Short mmCIF file of the C-alpha atoms (twelve columns), coordinates in Angstrom:
data_MODEL
# 
_entry.id   MODEL 
# 
loop_
_atom_site.group_PDB 
_atom_site.id 
_atom_site.type_symbol 
_atom_site.label_atom_id 
_atom_site.label_alt_id 
_atom_site.label_comp_id 
_atom_site.label_asym_id 
_atom_site.label_seq_id 
_atom_site.Cartn_x 
_atom_site.Cartn_y 
_atom_site.Cartn_z 
_atom_site.pdbx_PDB_model_num 
ATOM 1   C CA . UNK A 1   -2.465  26.754  -33.779 1 
ATOM 2   C CA . UNK A 2   -4.066  23.836  -31.981 1 
ATOM 3   C CA . UNK A 3   -1.013  23.444  -29.716 1 
ATOM 4   C CA . UNK A 4   -1.337  27.075  -28.647 1 
ATOM 5   C CA . UNK A 5   -5.007  26.540  -27.788 1 
ATOM 6   C CA . UNK A 6   -4.179  23.436  -25.742 1 
ATOM 7   C CA . UNK A 7   -1.433  25.284  -23.888 1 
ATOM 8   C CA . UNK A 8   -3.778  28.172  -23.120 1 
ATOM 9   C CA . UNK A 9   -6.419  25.762  -21.824 1 
ATOM 10  C CA . UNK A 10  -3.878  23.962  -19.632 1 
ATOM 11  C CA . UNK A 11  -2.678  27.242  -18.146 1 
ATOM 12  C CA . UNK A 12  -6.242  28.340  -17.467 1 
ATOM 13  C CA . UNK A 13  -7.027  25.053  -15.702 1 
ATOM 14  C CA . UNK A 14  -3.855  25.189  -13.628 1 
ATOM 15  C CA . UNK A 15  -4.960  28.534  -12.257 1 
ATOM 16  C CA . UNK A 16  -8.223  27.035  -11.032 1 
ATOM 17  C CA . UNK A 17  -6.450  24.200  -9.220  1 
ATOM 18  C CA . UNK A 18  -4.558  26.547  -6.933  1 
ATOM 19  C CA . UNK A 19  -7.807  27.678  -5.348  1 
ATOM 20  C CA . UNK A 20  -9.119  24.201  -4.587  1 
ATOM 21  C CA . UNK A 21  -6.782  23.535  -1.655  1 
ATOM 22  C CA . UNK A 22  -4.603  20.891  -3.277  1 
ATOM 23  C CA . UNK A 23  -1.026  20.882  -2.045  1 
ATOM 24  C CA . UNK A 24  1.834   18.740  -3.302  1 
ATOM 25  C CA . UNK A 25  2.546   15.975  -0.794  1 
ATOM 26  C CA . UNK A 26  6.302   16.336  -1.141  1 
ATOM 27  C CA . UNK A 27  6.245   20.145  -1.334  1 
ATOM 28  C CA . UNK A 28  9.399   21.701  0.022   1 
ATOM 29  C CA . UNK A 29  11.631  19.052  -1.525  1 
ATOM 30  C CA . UNK A 30  14.159  17.215  0.652   1 
ATOM 31  C CA . UNK A 31  13.772  19.752  3.467   1 
ATOM 32  C CA . UNK A 32  9.973   19.658  3.482   1 
ATOM 33  C CA . UNK A 33  7.900   18.295  6.340   1 
ATOM 34  C CA . UNK A 34  7.052   15.007  4.627   1 
ATOM 35  C CA . UNK A 35  10.567  14.113  3.404   1 
ATOM 36  C CA . UNK A 36  12.203  15.041  6.709   1 
ATOM 37  C CA . UNK A 37  9.647   13.003  8.656   1 
ATOM 38  C CA . UNK A 38  9.984   9.967   6.389   1 
ATOM 39  C CA . UNK A 39  13.782  10.156  6.670   1 
ATOM 40  C CA . UNK A 40  13.491  10.155  10.472  1 
ATOM 41  C CA . UNK A 41  11.613  6.825   10.719  1 
ATOM 42  C CA . UNK A 42  13.288  3.578   11.685  1 
ATOM 43  C CA . UNK A 43  11.519  0.325   10.902  1 
ATOM 44  C CA . UNK A 44  11.342  -2.139  13.784  1 
ATOM 45  C CA . UNK A 45  12.120  -5.769  12.880  1 
ATOM 46  C CA . UNK A 46  9.123   -7.709  11.558  1 
ATOM 47  C CA . UNK A 47  9.043   -11.481 12.015  1 
ATOM 48  C CA . UNK A 48  8.792   -14.045 9.245   1 
ATOM 49  C CA . UNK A 49  9.518   -14.091 5.531   1 
ATOM 50  C CA . UNK A 50  6.689   -11.690 4.764   1 
ATOM 51  C CA . UNK A 51  7.997   -9.433  7.534   1 
ATOM 52  C CA . UNK A 52  11.454  -9.416  6.005   1 
ATOM 53  C CA . UNK A 53  9.997   -8.493  2.608   1 
ATOM 54  C CA . UNK A 54  7.783   -5.714  3.995   1 
ATOM 55  C CA . UNK A 55  10.568  -4.332  6.201   1 
ATOM 56  C CA . UNK A 56  12.963  -4.145  3.252   1 
ATOM 57  C CA . UNK A 57  10.305  -2.516  1.064   1 
ATOM 58  C CA . UNK A 58  9.638   0.055   3.798   1 
ATOM 59  C CA . UNK A 59  13.325  0.789   4.284   1 
ATOM 60  C CA . UNK A 60  13.732  1.303   0.536   1 
ATOM 61  C CA . UNK A 61  10.857  3.787   0.472   1 
ATOM 62  C CA . UNK A 62  11.617  5.666   3.697   1 
ATOM 63  C CA . UNK A 63  15.299  6.388   3.006   1 
ATOM 64  C CA . UNK A 64  16.219  6.570   6.710   1 
ATOM 65  C CA . UNK A 65  19.537  8.291   6.902   1 
ATOM 66  C CA . UNK A 66  19.727  10.360  10.041  1 
ATOM 67  C CA . UNK A 67  18.667  10.381  13.631  1 
ATOM 68  C CA . UNK A 68  15.445  8.486   14.203  1 
ATOM 69  C CA . UNK A 69  12.571  10.468  15.691  1 
ATOM 70  C CA . UNK A 70  9.936   7.828   14.998  1 
ATOM 71  C CA . UNK A 71  9.721   4.033   15.013  1 
ATOM 72  C CA . UNK A 72  7.383   2.102   12.769  1 
ATOM 73  C CA . UNK A 73  6.039   -1.066  14.427  1 
ATOM 74  C CA . UNK A 74  4.339   -3.455  11.998  1 
ATOM 75  C CA . UNK A 75  2.433   -6.680  12.674  1 
ATOM 76  C CA . UNK A 76  1.543   -8.807  9.662   1 
ATOM 77  C CA . UNK A 77  -1.159  -11.362 8.960   1 
ATOM 78  C CA . UNK A 78  -0.324  -13.486 5.893   1 
ATOM 79  C CA . UNK A 79  -2.920  -16.049 4.819   1 
ATOM 80  C CA . UNK A 80  -3.467  -18.329 1.850   1 
ATOM 81  C CA . UNK A 81  -6.962  -19.763 1.389   1 
ATOM 82  C CA . UNK A 82  -8.228  -22.187 -1.233  1 
ATOM 83  C CA . UNK A 83  -11.128 -20.961 -3.336  1 
ATOM 84  C CA . UNK A 84  -11.824 -23.169 -6.329  1 
ATOM 85  C CA . UNK A 85  -12.350 -26.817 -5.430  1 
ATOM 86  C CA . UNK A 86  -12.810 -29.690 -7.889  1 
ATOM 87  C CA . UNK A 87  -14.957 -32.760 -7.292  1 
ATOM 88  C CA . UNK A 88  -11.904 -34.628 -6.020  1 
ATOM 89  C CA . UNK A 89  -11.398 -31.903 -3.341  1 
ATOM 90  C CA . UNK A 90  -8.274  -30.500 -5.025  1 
ATOM 91  C CA . UNK A 91  -7.880  -26.732 -4.955  1 
ATOM 92  C CA . UNK A 92  -7.683  -24.906 -8.297  1 
ATOM 93  C CA . UNK A 93  -7.416  -21.310 -7.105  1 
ATOM 94  C CA . UNK A 94  -5.939  -19.651 -4.020  1 
ATOM 95  C CA . UNK A 95  -6.181  -16.208 -2.506  1 
ATOM 96  C CA . UNK A 96  -3.197  -14.757 -0.681  1 
ATOM 97  C CA . UNK A 97  -4.053  -11.970 1.740   1 
ATOM 98  C CA . UNK A 98  -1.435  -9.774  3.398   1 
ATOM 99  C CA . UNK A 99  -2.686  -7.406  6.098   1 
ATOM 100 C CA . UNK A 100 -0.595  -5.094  8.249   1 
ATOM 101 C CA . UNK A 101 -1.377  -3.228  11.425  1 
ATOM 102 C CA . UNK A 102 1.181   -0.519  11.954  1 
ATOM 103 C CA . UNK A 103 1.902   2.107   14.554  1 
ATOM 104 C CA . UNK A 104 4.119   5.148   14.261  1 
ATOM 105 C CA . UNK A 105 5.713   5.761   17.644  1 
ATOM 106 C CA . UNK A 106 7.259   9.101   18.643  1 
ATOM 107 C CA . UNK A 107 10.596  8.137   20.211  1 
ATOM 108 C CA . UNK A 108 10.770  11.346  22.270  1 
ATOM 109 C CA . UNK A 109 7.839   10.395  24.490  1 
ATOM 110 C CA . UNK A 110 6.750   6.895   23.406  1 
ATOM 111 C CA . UNK A 111 3.332   8.061   22.214  1 
ATOM 112 C CA . UNK A 112 1.665   6.326   19.294  1 
ATOM 113 C CA . UNK A 113 0.951   9.138   16.834  1 
ATOM 114 C CA . UNK A 114 -0.533  6.967   14.080  1 
ATOM 115 C CA . UNK A 115 -2.303  3.619   14.352  1 
ATOM 116 C CA . UNK A 116 -3.689  2.207   11.109  1 
ATOM 117 C CA . UNK A 117 -3.968  -0.831  8.857   1 
ATOM 118 C CA . UNK A 118 -3.027  -1.646  5.281   1 
ATOM 119 C CA . UNK A 119 -3.562  -4.683  3.139   1 
ATOM 120 C CA . UNK A 120 -3.997  -6.250  -0.231  1 
ATOM 121 C CA . UNK A 121 -4.726  -9.627  -1.772  1 
ATOM 122 C CA . UNK A 122 -3.841  -11.589 -4.877  1 
ATOM 123 C CA . UNK A 123 -5.354  -14.524 -6.719  1 
ATOM 124 C CA . UNK A 124 -3.174  -17.518 -7.553  1 
ATOM 125 C CA . UNK A 125 -3.916  -20.290 -10.027 1 
ATOM 126 C CA . UNK A 126 -3.038  -23.733 -8.691  1 
ATOM 127 C CA . UNK A 127 -1.582  -25.729 -11.552 1 
ATOM 128 C CA . UNK A 128 -0.399  -29.313 -11.932 1 
ATOM 129 C CA . UNK A 129 3.193   -28.413 -11.080 1 
ATOM 130 C CA . UNK A 130 3.774   -27.945 -7.370  1 
ATOM 131 C CA . UNK A 131 6.907   -25.910 -8.146  1 
ATOM 132 C CA . UNK A 132 4.927   -23.489 -10.330 1 
ATOM 133 C CA . UNK A 133 2.290   -23.050 -7.616  1 
ATOM 134 C CA . UNK A 134 4.925   -22.338 -4.944  1 
ATOM 135 C CA . UNK A 135 6.649   -19.878 -7.290  1 
ATOM 136 C CA . UNK A 136 3.317   -18.120 -7.906  1 
ATOM 137 C CA . UNK A 137 2.652   -17.915 -4.156  1 
ATOM 138 C CA . UNK A 138 6.116   -16.430 -3.591  1 
ATOM 139 C CA . UNK A 139 5.707   -13.922 -6.421  1 
ATOM 140 C CA . UNK A 140 2.343   -12.885 -5.001  1 
ATOM 141 C CA . UNK A 141 3.902   -12.343 -1.564  1 
ATOM 142 C CA . UNK A 142 6.676   -10.186 -3.026  1 
ATOM 143 C CA . UNK A 143 4.165   -8.086  -4.949  1 
ATOM 144 C CA . UNK A 144 1.834   -7.760  -1.947  1 
ATOM 145 C CA . UNK A 145 4.754   -6.709  0.281   1 
ATOM 146 C CA . UNK A 146 5.478   -3.796  -2.038  1 
ATOM 147 C CA . UNK A 147 1.812   -2.784  -2.218  1 
ATOM 148 C CA . UNK A 148 1.415   -2.851  1.572   1 
ATOM 149 C CA . UNK A 149 4.654   -0.875  2.024   1 
ATOM 150 C CA . UNK A 150 3.400   1.739   -0.456  1 
ATOM 151 C CA . UNK A 151 0.126   2.060   1.470   1 
ATOM 152 C CA . UNK A 152 1.955   2.479   4.778   1 
ATOM 153 C CA . UNK A 153 4.345   5.112   3.428   1 
ATOM 154 C CA . UNK A 154 1.492   7.038   1.785   1 
ATOM 155 C CA . UNK A 155 -0.484  7.104   5.055   1 
ATOM 156 C CA . UNK A 156 2.561   8.149   7.078   1 
ATOM 157 C CA . UNK A 157 3.278   10.882  4.513   1 
ATOM 158 C CA . UNK A 158 -0.283  12.201  4.867   1 
ATOM 159 C CA . UNK A 159 0.190   12.207  8.636   1 
ATOM 160 C CA . UNK A 160 3.469   14.123  8.254   1 
ATOM 161 C CA . UNK A 161 1.800   16.699  6.018   1 
ATOM 162 C CA . UNK A 162 -1.103  17.365  8.389   1 
ATOM 163 C CA . UNK A 163 0.451   16.866  11.835  1 
ATOM 164 C CA . UNK A 164 1.434   20.075  13.578  1 
ATOM 165 C CA . UNK A 165 5.217   20.241  13.810  1 
ATOM 166 C CA . UNK A 166 5.731   16.671  12.591  1 
ATOM 167 C CA . UNK A 167 8.259   17.667  9.962   1 
ATOM 168 C CA . UNK A 168 10.272  20.007  12.120  1 
ATOM 169 C CA . UNK A 169 13.399  18.536  13.658  1 
# 
């Protein structure tokens, strides 16, 4: 009996959501505006190790498989700063910050249709083992690369959903 009441409540609430203006981002499936736009983006080479990681993360998420209509240009700023300092001036904690400025360029006319930034940071404990600290810095960079790529793809997807004619080949 309780399951029936919960189902009825869920159906009633779903009816109210349709009037609030929410639309699924990937509505239309593989042929929708967002998926077709994301599949038509090529990622320009990004310099450095962090650039390689972000570029690969972007390529994995964009699933470029056809003719490119857009190019994604990304410039990264990767910094590690020491935070916790002991009396002997040794660092006990670091902060790794990865910031990206990216532009989506329409290849038909060379216009920049989206210019935005993304970024994230991670805290790293500096331990007695130099190897462990380097491994933690590398792990943080890999994780941050995925986070920044997710932010970029989400923003480009919102652009594709709202831009007039962006998803039409």
